[in-house]
Amino acid sequence: MALTAGIVGLPNVGKSTLFNAITKSQVEAANYPFATINPNVGVVEVPDLRLDKISALVNPNKIIPTTFEFTDIAGLVKGASKGEGLGNQFLANIREVDAIAHVVRCFDDSDITHVSGKVDPIDDIKTINLELVIADLEQVEKRLNRIEKKAVQTKDKEALFEVNVLKKIQAALLEDKKANTVELNKEELEIINHFRLLTMKPMIYVANMNEEDIKDYNNNLHYQNVLAFAKEEQTLVIPICAKIEAEIAMLDEEDQQLFLSELGFEESGLDRLIKISYDILNLQTYFTAGVQEVRAWTFHKGMKAPECAGIIHTDFEKGFIKAEIISYDDFIAYGGEVKAKEHGKLRIEGKEYIMNDGDICHFRFNV
């Protein structure tokens, strides 16, 4: 299940530096607009202490964490929706991702140019958001122009329903509001999700600060402004110093923990970003555990056991019989599978079982 968050923002806000830290790869991060021309994709592990604790009890030959993809998308500029800079190409790249990590510059540095000549994170946010809104409006109106007249003439119920949903979205976009601010029922969402609108995607603001400010980020005025803006949107904000994260990424695990302790952090900003990106997409994790391997698997919240079995292999879903499940808490509390079984903590679940985060599973199937 390959899920992707796209890293976006204006030029020179720290996107490529952050991407370098995420992937430990050396994407060009030059001090000029459009240094990043093609989207770069990096796969990262989703931090999960549960995997380590399960593995300590099982002692497997292999440990395989679940993963998440980040795409570094080149800097947008004002007018991107009309093709300014390399806008159309970048907007097309954003359309392919599942969530958006919007990096916002929250530091002053005369040596690093800003595309608009001043550091104003709220203005930056509005610039990017407006470009996404305009791009979505163009797409919605193009579809309406194609189907509305015919739908009215033929009185086709499905077509009229689609027109009605599109008009709801159009009204919001014309007021410079994101599509995800419109209340839609399940059927309406199914129609809109087909268009992969940019402003329907969940977003996180990543407030990028310098080394000094990140130590006490609540006193950073730029960060406070972003926080207030995001609160109105009901959007999450992560304070981060991309430069420090890039330095941390180059260290081994022991030195990373030491570095973080010295800064007074329990975990890196990157780990928080990965976890929150995972959460806003309603993703959860189940585990398979055996001597050969202990592995984490990503699934969408609300998926049933056969669907989750199908993530491992389509045959598992087609021939699903049952799932043998031990909750993570019981697995740890009783010291592994054998003792958990002895205490009656192994459950047999059927096709209608909705999987829980942390379930440790063994699927039975026949094809």
mmCIF file of C-alpha atoms in Angstrom:
data_model
loop_
_atom_site.group_PDB
_atom_site.id
_atom_site.type_symbol
_atom_site.label_atom_id
_atom_site.label_comp_id
_atom_site.label_asym_id
_atom_site.label_seq_id
_atom_site.Cartn_x
_atom_site.Cartn_y
_atom_site.Cartn_z
ATOM 1 C CA MET A 1 0.000 0.000 0.000
ATOM 2 C CA ALA A 2 2.144 2.869 -1.311
ATOM 3 C CA LEU A 3 0.942 6.136 0.239
ATOM 4 C CA THR A 4 2.634 9.444 -0.417
ATOM 5 C CA ALA A 5 2.875 12.888 1.137
ATOM 6 C CA GLY A 6 4.076 15.652 -1.159
ATOM 7 C CA ILE A 7 6.438 18.275 0.268
ATOM 8 C CA VAL A 8 5.416 21.660 -1.158
ATOM 9 C CA GLY A 9 6.077 25.331 -0.535
ATOM 10 C CA LEU A 10 7.544 28.431 -2.104
ATOM 11 C CA PRO A 11 11.186 28.339 -3.262
ATOM 12 C CA ASN A 12 13.896 28.542 -0.578
ATOM 13 C CA VAL A 13 11.746 27.588 2.419
ATOM 14 C CA GLY A 14 13.698 24.400 3.208
ATOM 15 C CA LYS A 15 11.789 21.730 1.264
ATOM 16 C CA SER A 16 14.799 20.011 -0.276
ATOM 17 C CA THR A 17 16.785 20.208 2.969
ATOM 18 C CA LEU A 18 13.889 18.503 4.726
ATOM 19 C CA PHE A 19 13.678 15.909 1.976
ATOM 20 C CA ASN A 20 17.406 15.209 2.325
ATOM 21 C CA ALA A 21 16.853 14.522 6.006
ATOM 22 C CA ILE A 22 13.860 12.280 5.353
ATOM 23 C CA THR A 23 15.552 10.083 2.823
ATOM 24 C CA LYS A 24 19.230 10.537 3.750
ATOM 25 C CA SER A 25 19.745 11.265 0.069
ATOM 26 C CA GLN A 26 21.388 14.311 -1.436
ATOM 27 C CA VAL A 27 18.724 16.146 -3.393
ATOM 28 C CA GLU A 28 20.013 19.441 -4.712
ATOM 29 C CA ALA A 29 19.104 22.213 -2.283
ATOM 30 C CA ALA A 30 20.604 25.265 -3.969
ATOM 31 C CA ASN A 31 19.770 28.825 -2.981
ATOM 32 C CA TYR A 32 17.696 29.781 -6.016
ATOM 33 C CA PRO A 33 14.167 29.092 -7.295
ATOM 34 C CA PHE A 34 13.489 25.889 -9.245
ATOM 35 C CA ALA A 35 16.634 24.074 -8.071
ATOM 36 C CA THR A 36 14.357 21.033 -7.854
ATOM 37 C CA ILE A 37 12.843 20.402 -11.267
ATOM 38 C CA ASN A 38 11.722 16.782 -11.162
ATOM 39 C CA PRO A 39 9.857 15.307 -8.203
ATOM 40 C CA ASN A 40 12.059 13.130 -6.029
ATOM 41 C CA VAL A 41 10.518 10.244 -4.126
ATOM 42 C CA GLY A 42 11.951 8.774 -0.950
ATOM 43 C CA VAL A 43 10.667 5.854 1.085
ATOM 44 C CA VAL A 44 10.951 6.130 4.874
ATOM 45 C CA GLU A 45 10.225 3.759 7.737
ATOM 46 C CA VAL A 46 7.269 4.585 9.950
ATOM 47 C CA PRO A 47 8.635 4.769 13.521
ATOM 48 C CA ASP A 48 6.847 2.224 15.725
ATOM 49 C CA LEU A 49 8.247 1.049 19.061
ATOM 50 C CA ARG A 50 5.739 -1.815 19.058
ATOM 51 C CA LEU A 51 7.672 -3.517 16.260
ATOM 52 C CA ASP A 52 10.818 -3.561 18.409
ATOM 53 C CA LYS A 53 8.973 -4.920 21.438
ATOM 54 C CA ILE A 54 7.313 -7.713 19.449
ATOM 55 C CA SER A 55 10.662 -8.596 17.860
ATOM 56 C CA ALA A 56 12.374 -8.757 21.262
ATOM 57 C CA LEU A 57 9.953 -11.529 22.254
ATOM 58 C CA VAL A 58 9.978 -13.420 18.933
ATOM 59 C CA ASN A 59 13.664 -12.995 18.010
ATOM 60 C CA PRO A 60 12.989 -13.261 14.244
ATOM 61 C CA ASN A 61 15.462 -13.581 11.372
ATOM 62 C CA LYS A 62 14.120 -10.356 9.830
ATOM 63 C CA ILE A 63 12.311 -7.246 11.057
ATOM 64 C CA ILE A 64 10.378 -5.332 8.395
ATOM 65 C CA PRO A 65 8.761 -1.999 9.304
ATOM 66 C CA THR A 66 5.934 -0.445 7.337
ATOM 67 C CA THR A 67 6.882 2.432 5.049
ATOM 68 C CA PHE A 68 5.638 5.787 3.792
ATOM 69 C CA GLU A 69 6.646 7.787 0.724
ATOM 70 C CA PHE A 70 7.551 11.460 0.559
ATOM 71 C CA THR A 71 7.746 13.328 -2.729
ATOM 72 C CA ASP A 72 9.808 16.505 -2.950
ATOM 73 C CA ILE A 73 7.889 18.775 -5.334
ATOM 74 C CA ALA A 74 9.686 21.807 -6.756
ATOM 75 C CA GLY A 75 8.851 25.273 -5.427
ATOM 76 C CA LEU A 76 5.568 26.802 -6.482
ATOM 77 C CA VAL A 77 5.260 30.518 -7.203
ATOM 78 C CA LYS A 78 2.416 32.974 -7.556
ATOM 79 C CA GLY A 79 0.693 32.219 -10.848
ATOM 80 C CA ALA A 80 1.602 28.523 -10.855
ATOM 81 C CA SER A 81 -1.989 27.593 -11.715
ATOM 82 C CA LYS A 82 -1.574 29.644 -14.899
ATOM 83 C CA GLY A 83 1.752 28.027 -15.730
ATOM 84 C CA GLU A 84 4.112 30.538 -14.068
ATOM 85 C CA GLY A 85 7.505 29.062 -13.199
ATOM 86 C CA LEU A 86 6.987 25.390 -13.880
ATOM 87 C CA GLY A 87 3.587 25.506 -12.214
ATOM 88 C CA ASN A 88 1.433 23.181 -14.293
ATOM 89 C CA GLN A 89 3.970 20.371 -13.995
ATOM 90 C CA PHE A 90 4.263 20.851 -10.221
ATOM 91 C CA LEU A 91 0.499 20.981 -9.701
ATOM 92 C CA ALA A 92 0.170 17.724 -11.641
ATOM 93 C CA ASN A 93 2.752 16.160 -9.301
ATOM 94 C CA ILE A 94 0.797 17.314 -6.234
ATOM 95 C CA ARG A 95 -2.381 15.778 -7.660
ATOM 96 C CA GLU A 96 -0.740 12.343 -7.462
ATOM 97 C CA VAL A 97 0.015 12.445 -3.712
ATOM 98 C CA ASP A 98 -2.333 11.461 -0.870
ATOM 99 C CA ALA A 99 -1.451 14.255 1.583
ATOM 100 C CA ILE A 100 0.437 17.550 1.504
ATOM 101 C CA ALA A 101 3.246 18.657 3.818
ATOM 102 C CA HIS A 102 3.396 22.413 3.262
ATOM 103 C CA VAL A 103 6.774 23.757 4.381
ATOM 104 C CA VAL A 104 6.586 27.357 5.569
ATOM 105 C CA ARG A 105 9.616 29.551 6.242
ATOM 106 C CA CYS A 106 9.630 30.773 9.851
ATOM 107 C CA PHE A 107 13.178 32.132 10.031
ATOM 108 C CA ASP A 108 14.938 35.337 8.995
ATOM 109 C CA ASP A 109 18.245 35.037 7.125
ATOM 110 C CA SER A 110 19.555 37.745 4.815
ATOM 111 C CA ASP A 111 21.853 35.199 3.125
ATOM 112 C CA ILE A 112 18.908 33.114 1.892
ATOM 113 C CA THR A 113 16.738 34.917 -0.619
ATOM 114 C CA HIS A 114 12.959 34.857 -0.389
ATOM 115 C CA VAL A 115 11.007 34.754 -3.621
ATOM 116 C CA SER A 116 8.802 37.690 -2.549
ATOM 117 C CA GLY A 117 11.615 39.639 -0.886
ATOM 118 C CA LYS A 118 10.280 39.322 2.678
ATOM 119 C CA VAL A 119 9.585 36.607 5.254
ATOM 120 C CA ASP A 120 5.836 36.430 5.819
ATOM 121 C CA PRO A 121 4.636 32.846 6.403
ATOM 122 C CA ILE A 122 0.930 33.714 6.302
ATOM 123 C CA ASP A 123 1.330 35.423 2.948
ATOM 124 C CA ASP A 124 3.295 32.386 1.736
ATOM 125 C CA ILE A 125 0.541 30.020 2.892
ATOM 126 C CA LYS A 126 -2.162 32.099 1.207
ATOM 127 C CA THR A 127 -0.144 32.220 -2.029
ATOM 128 C CA ILE A 128 0.176 28.428 -2.199
ATOM 129 C CA ASN A 129 -3.392 27.773 -1.075
ATOM 130 C CA LEU A 130 -4.772 30.205 -3.652
ATOM 131 C CA GLU A 131 -2.864 28.458 -6.447
ATOM 132 C CA LEU A 132 -4.336 25.124 -5.345
ATOM 133 C CA VAL A 133 -7.839 26.644 -5.211
ATOM 134 C CA ILE A 134 -7.502 28.186 -8.699
ATOM 135 C CA ALA A 135 -6.243 24.896 -10.144
ATOM 136 C CA ASP A 136 -9.195 23.030 -8.610
ATOM 137 C CA LEU A 137 -11.686 25.650 -9.807
ATOM 138 C CA GLU A 138 -10.407 25.306 -13.345
ATOM 139 C CA GLN A 139 -10.829 21.531 -13.180
ATOM 140 C CA VAL A 140 -14.347 21.712 -11.704
ATOM 141 C CA GLU A 141 -15.547 24.297 -14.234
ATOM 142 C CA LYS A 142 -14.086 22.323 -17.118
ATOM 143 C CA ARG A 143 -16.116 19.295 -16.010
ATOM 144 C CA LEU A 144 -19.283 21.377 -15.511
ATOM 145 C CA ASN A 145 -18.961 22.859 -18.998
ATOM 146 C CA ARG A 146 -18.760 19.344 -20.372
ATOM 147 C CA ILE A 147 -21.739 17.734 -18.591
ATOM 148 C CA GLU A 148 -24.130 20.339 -17.161
ATOM 149 C CA LYS A 149 -26.136 21.241 -20.279
ATOM 150 C CA LYS A 150 -26.583 17.620 -21.316
ATOM 151 C CA ALA A 151 -27.522 16.567 -17.765
ATOM 152 C CA VAL A 152 -30.294 19.192 -17.612
ATOM 153 C CA GLN A 153 -31.600 18.288 -21.060
ATOM 154 C CA THR A 154 -31.671 14.526 -20.500
ATOM 155 C CA LYS A 155 -32.658 14.745 -16.822
ATOM 156 C CA ASP A 156 -30.159 11.934 -16.177
ATOM 157 C CA LYS A 157 -30.225 11.411 -12.385
ATOM 158 C CA GLU A 158 -26.571 10.418 -12.019
ATOM 159 C CA ALA A 159 -25.351 13.293 -14.164
ATOM 160 C CA LEU A 160 -27.567 15.792 -12.323
ATOM 161 C CA PHE A 161 -26.276 14.480 -9.009
ATOM 162 C CA GLU A 162 -22.690 15.029 -10.163
ATOM 163 C CA VAL A 163 -23.526 18.550 -11.368
ATOM 164 C CA ASN A 164 -25.063 19.381 -7.992
ATOM 165 C CA VAL A 165 -21.967 18.169 -6.121
ATOM 166 C CA LEU A 166 -19.611 20.051 -8.444
ATOM 167 C CA LYS A 167 -21.610 23.257 -7.978
ATOM 168 C CA LYS A 168 -21.263 22.937 -4.194
ATOM 169 C CA ILE A 169 -17.488 22.705 -4.603
ATOM 170 C CA GLN A 170 -17.431 25.499 -7.187
ATOM 171 C CA ALA A 171 -19.247 27.877 -4.796
ATOM 172 C CA ALA A 172 -16.619 27.312 -2.098
ATOM 173 C CA LEU A 173 -13.677 27.670 -4.478
ATOM 174 C CA LEU A 174 -15.071 30.944 -5.855
ATOM 175 C CA GLU A 175 -14.874 32.274 -2.287
ATOM 176 C CA ASP A 176 -11.206 31.136 -2.105
ATOM 177 C CA LYS A 177 -12.174 28.326 0.265
ATOM 178 C CA LYS A 178 -10.738 24.824 -0.001
ATOM 179 C CA ALA A 179 -12.904 22.014 -1.321
ATOM 180 C CA ASN A 180 -12.490 20.100 1.946
ATOM 181 C CA THR A 181 -14.438 22.831 3.792
ATOM 182 C CA VAL A 182 -17.637 21.707 2.023
ATOM 183 C CA GLU A 183 -19.848 19.255 3.922
ATOM 184 C CA LEU A 184 -20.410 16.193 1.746
ATOM 185 C CA ASN A 185 -22.132 12.879 2.388
ATOM 186 C CA LYS A 186 -20.648 9.510 1.448
ATOM 187 C CA GLU A 187 -22.139 9.444 -2.066
ATOM 188 C CA GLU A 188 -21.026 13.019 -2.769
ATOM 189 C CA LEU A 189 -17.521 12.241 -1.544
ATOM 190 C CA GLU A 190 -17.315 9.292 -3.917
ATOM 191 C CA ILE A 191 -18.034 11.639 -6.825
ATOM 192 C CA ILE A 192 -15.521 14.294 -5.748
ATOM 193 C CA ASN A 193 -12.722 11.888 -4.815
ATOM 194 C CA HIS A 194 -12.665 10.768 -8.447
ATOM 195 C CA PHE A 195 -11.250 14.200 -9.404
ATOM 196 C CA ARG A 196 -8.329 14.102 -6.920
ATOM 197 C CA LEU A 197 -8.799 17.791 -6.144
ATOM 198 C CA LEU A 198 -5.754 19.437 -4.589
ATOM 199 C CA THR A 199 -7.720 21.182 -1.840
ATOM 200 C CA MET A 200 -9.458 17.955 -0.805
ATOM 201 C CA LYS A 201 -6.146 16.473 0.311
ATOM 202 C CA PRO A 202 -5.259 16.539 4.021
ATOM 203 C CA MET A 203 -2.503 19.038 4.757
ATOM 204 C CA ILE A 204 0.113 19.641 7.465
ATOM 205 C CA TYR A 205 1.989 22.909 7.864
ATOM 206 C CA VAL A 206 5.687 22.365 8.583
ATOM 207 C CA ALA A 207 7.059 25.483 10.294
ATOM 208 C CA ASN A 208 10.768 25.520 9.387
ATOM 209 C CA MET A 209 12.902 27.501 11.880
ATOM 210 C CA ASN A 210 16.579 28.139 12.483
ATOM 211 C CA GLU A 211 18.733 26.290 15.022
ATOM 212 C CA GLU A 212 18.223 28.820 17.810
ATOM 213 C CA ASP A 213 14.464 29.241 17.535
ATOM 214 C CA ILE A 214 13.625 25.530 17.415
ATOM 215 C CA LYS A 215 14.888 25.103 20.985
ATOM 216 C CA ASP A 216 12.066 27.343 22.188
ATOM 217 C CA TYR A 217 9.761 27.378 19.185
ATOM 218 C CA ASN A 218 6.755 28.746 21.053
ATOM 219 C CA ASN A 219 8.544 32.103 21.234
ATOM 220 C CA ASN A 220 8.939 32.278 17.464
ATOM 221 C CA LEU A 221 6.480 34.936 16.259
ATOM 222 C CA HIS A 222 6.268 33.460 12.751
ATOM 223 C CA TYR A 223 5.356 30.082 14.252
ATOM 224 C CA GLN A 224 2.665 31.633 16.451
ATOM 225 C CA ASN A 225 1.134 33.322 13.403
ATOM 226 C CA VAL A 226 1.095 30.026 11.477
ATOM 227 C CA LEU A 227 -0.410 28.261 14.495
ATOM 228 C CA ALA A 228 -3.246 30.810 14.744
ATOM 229 C CA PHE A 229 -3.930 30.596 10.999
ATOM 230 C CA ALA A 230 -3.897 26.791 11.036
ATOM 231 C CA LYS A 231 -6.244 26.651 14.027
ATOM 232 C CA GLU A 232 -8.934 28.419 11.999
ATOM 233 C CA GLU A 233 -8.429 25.854 9.218
ATOM 234 C CA GLN A 234 -8.271 22.952 11.690
ATOM 235 C CA THR A 235 -4.886 22.051 10.224
ATOM 236 C CA LEU A 236 -1.945 20.648 12.195
ATOM 237 C CA VAL A 237 1.403 22.452 12.481
ATOM 238 C CA ILE A 238 4.773 20.802 13.143
ATOM 239 C CA PRO A 239 7.706 22.972 14.291
ATOM 240 C CA ILE A 240 10.946 21.755 12.735
ATOM 241 C CA CYS A 241 14.480 22.825 11.906
ATOM 242 C CA ALA A 242 15.227 21.184 8.574
ATOM 243 C CA LYS A 243 18.937 21.950 8.912
ATOM 244 C CA ILE A 244 19.181 20.133 12.264
ATOM 245 C CA GLU A 245 17.047 17.250 10.967
ATOM 246 C CA ALA A 246 19.468 16.829 8.050
ATOM 247 C CA GLU A 247 22.377 16.684 10.519
ATOM 248 C CA ILE A 248 20.560 14.158 12.743
ATOM 249 C CA ALA A 249 19.813 11.940 9.742
ATOM 250 C CA MET A 250 23.532 11.492 9.087
ATOM 251 C CA LEU A 251 24.182 10.072 12.592
ATOM 252 C CA ASP A 252 23.799 6.493 13.758
ATOM 253 C CA GLU A 253 20.856 5.661 16.041
ATOM 254 C CA GLU A 254 22.750 5.990 19.331
ATOM 255 C CA ASP A 255 24.208 9.380 18.405
ATOM 256 C CA GLN A 256 20.810 10.543 17.168
ATOM 257 C CA GLN A 257 19.276 9.886 20.579
ATOM 258 C CA LEU A 258 22.147 11.687 22.304
ATOM 259 C CA PHE A 259 21.779 14.693 19.986
ATOM 260 C CA LEU A 260 18.020 14.827 20.562
ATOM 261 C CA SER A 261 18.498 14.604 24.348
ATOM 262 C CA GLU A 262 20.898 17.539 24.240
ATOM 263 C CA LEU A 263 18.247 19.545 22.388
ATOM 264 C CA GLY A 264 15.605 18.462 24.917
ATOM 265 C CA PHE A 265 13.517 16.497 22.397
ATOM 266 C CA GLU A 266 12.103 12.995 22.882
ATOM 267 C CA GLU A 267 11.903 12.359 19.137
ATOM 268 C CA SER A 268 12.980 14.080 15.955
ATOM 269 C CA GLY A 269 10.757 16.439 14.022
ATOM 270 C CA LEU A 270 10.929 13.983 11.139
ATOM 271 C CA ASP A 271 9.514 11.171 13.232
ATOM 272 C CA ARG A 272 6.629 13.434 14.233
ATOM 273 C CA LEU A 273 6.059 14.413 10.614
ATOM 274 C CA ILE A 274 6.002 10.775 9.478
ATOM 275 C CA LYS A 275 3.619 9.740 12.263
ATOM 276 C CA ILE A 276 1.245 12.654 11.694
ATOM 277 C CA SER A 277 1.275 12.124 7.909
ATOM 278 C CA TYR A 278 0.343 8.500 8.624
ATOM 279 C CA ASP A 279 -2.419 9.519 11.040
ATOM 280 C CA ILE A 280 -4.109 12.185 8.902
ATOM 281 C CA LEU A 281 -4.604 9.591 6.168
ATOM 282 C CA ASN A 282 -6.436 7.353 8.684
ATOM 283 C CA LEU A 283 -3.750 4.708 8.429
ATOM 284 C CA GLN A 284 -3.160 2.026 11.043
ATOM 285 C CA THR A 285 -0.786 -0.903 11.476
ATOM 286 C CA TYR A 286 -1.210 -4.609 12.042
ATOM 287 C CA PHE A 287 1.597 -7.094 12.542
ATOM 288 C CA THR A 288 2.555 -10.606 11.519
ATOM 289 C CA ALA A 289 5.014 -12.291 13.853
ATOM 290 C CA GLY A 290 7.021 -15.469 13.388
ATOM 291 C CA VAL A 291 10.565 -16.779 13.563
ATOM 292 C CA GLN A 292 11.199 -15.982 9.896
ATOM 293 C CA GLU A 293 10.087 -12.346 10.198
ATOM 294 C CA VAL A 294 8.202 -9.831 12.257
ATOM 295 C CA ARG A 295 6.528 -7.365 9.934
ATOM 296 C CA ALA A 296 4.337 -4.267 10.154
ATOM 297 C CA TRP A 297 1.581 -3.775 7.556
ATOM 298 C CA THR A 298 -0.288 -0.569 6.746
ATOM 299 C CA PHE A 299 -4.078 -0.571 6.378
ATOM 300 C CA HIS A 300 -6.862 1.991 6.240
ATOM 301 C CA LYS A 301 -8.874 2.401 9.432
ATOM 302 C CA GLY A 302 -12.166 0.510 9.070
ATOM 303 C CA MET A 303 -10.872 -2.233 6.752
ATOM 304 C CA LYS A 304 -12.136 -5.753 7.368
ATOM 305 C CA ALA A 305 -9.945 -8.805 7.959
ATOM 306 C CA PRO A 306 -10.133 -10.202 4.375
ATOM 307 C CA GLU A 307 -9.094 -6.823 2.897
ATOM 308 C CA CYS A 308 -6.146 -6.638 5.285
ATOM 309 C CA ALA A 309 -5.177 -10.192 4.390
ATOM 310 C CA GLY A 310 -5.215 -9.106 0.748
ATOM 311 C CA ILE A 311 -2.511 -6.522 1.499
ATOM 312 C CA ILE A 312 -0.114 -9.437 2.024
ATOM 313 C CA HIS A 313 -1.303 -11.292 -1.094
ATOM 314 C CA THR A 314 -4.480 -11.176 -3.191
ATOM 315 C CA ASP A 315 -4.900 -14.952 -2.703
ATOM 316 C CA PHE A 316 -5.232 -14.379 1.050
ATOM 317 C CA GLU A 317 -8.307 -12.220 0.441
ATOM 318 C CA LYS A 318 -9.849 -14.453 -2.243
ATOM 319 C CA GLY A 319 -9.591 -17.601 -0.142
ATOM 320 C CA PHE A 320 -9.988 -16.026 3.308
ATOM 321 C CA ILE A 321 -11.281 -18.452 5.948
ATOM 322 C CA LYS A 322 -10.481 -16.814 9.273
ATOM 323 C CA ALA A 323 -8.002 -14.647 11.132
ATOM 324 C CA GLU A 324 -6.262 -15.689 14.342
ATOM 325 C CA ILE A 325 -5.660 -12.486 16.294
ATOM 326 C CA ILE A 326 -3.882 -11.476 19.489
ATOM 327 C CA SER A 327 -3.971 -7.825 20.501
ATOM 328 C CA TYR A 328 -0.603 -6.116 20.876
ATOM 329 C CA ASP A 329 -1.217 -5.400 24.573
ATOM 330 C CA ASP A 330 -1.986 -9.065 25.316
ATOM 331 C CA PHE A 331 0.986 -10.268 23.244
ATOM 332 C CA ILE A 332 3.359 -8.090 25.287
ATOM 333 C CA ALA A 333 1.644 -8.664 28.649
ATOM 334 C CA TYR A 334 1.903 -12.478 28.350
ATOM 335 C CA GLY A 335 5.362 -12.548 26.801
ATOM 336 C CA GLY A 336 4.443 -13.782 23.323
ATOM 337 C CA GLU A 337 2.067 -15.995 21.382
ATOM 338 C CA VAL A 338 2.302 -19.215 23.409
ATOM 339 C CA LYS A 339 1.410 -17.722 26.795
ATOM 340 C CA ALA A 340 -1.227 -15.436 25.245
ATOM 341 C CA LYS A 341 -2.918 -18.520 23.769
ATOM 342 C CA GLU A 342 -2.734 -20.339 27.113
ATOM 343 C CA HIS A 343 -4.566 -17.438 28.744
ATOM 344 C CA GLY A 344 -7.284 -17.445 26.107
ATOM 345 C CA LYS A 345 -6.176 -14.240 24.417
ATOM 346 C CA LEU A 346 -6.116 -15.602 20.862
ATOM 347 C CA ARG A 347 -9.376 -14.800 19.049
ATOM 348 C CA ILE A 348 -10.814 -16.373 15.905
ATOM 349 C CA GLU A 349 -12.333 -13.669 13.716
ATOM 350 C CA GLY A 350 -14.335 -13.993 10.485
ATOM 351 C CA LYS A 351 -14.970 -11.985 7.323
ATOM 352 C CA GLU A 352 -16.855 -9.153 9.027
ATOM 353 C CA TYR A 353 -14.177 -8.424 11.622
ATOM 354 C CA ILE A 354 -12.937 -4.806 11.472
ATOM 355 C CA MET A 355 -9.216 -4.782 12.115
ATOM 356 C CA ASN A 356 -7.773 -2.844 15.044
ATOM 357 C CA ASP A 357 -4.511 -0.953 15.197
ATOM 358 C CA GLY A 358 -1.882 -3.240 16.727
ATOM 359 C CA ASP A 359 -3.572 -6.552 15.944
ATOM 360 C CA ILE A 360 -1.070 -9.405 15.597
ATOM 361 C CA CYS A 361 -2.479 -11.719 12.951
ATOM 362 C CA HIS A 362 -2.230 -15.100 11.318
ATOM 363 C CA PHE A 363 -4.546 -15.483 8.329
ATOM 364 C CA ARG A 364 -6.030 -18.821 7.282
ATOM 365 C CA PHE A 365 -6.996 -19.132 3.627
ATOM 366 C CA ASN A 366 -7.684 -21.687 0.923
ATOM 367 C CA VAL A 367 -7.505 -21.173 -2.859
#
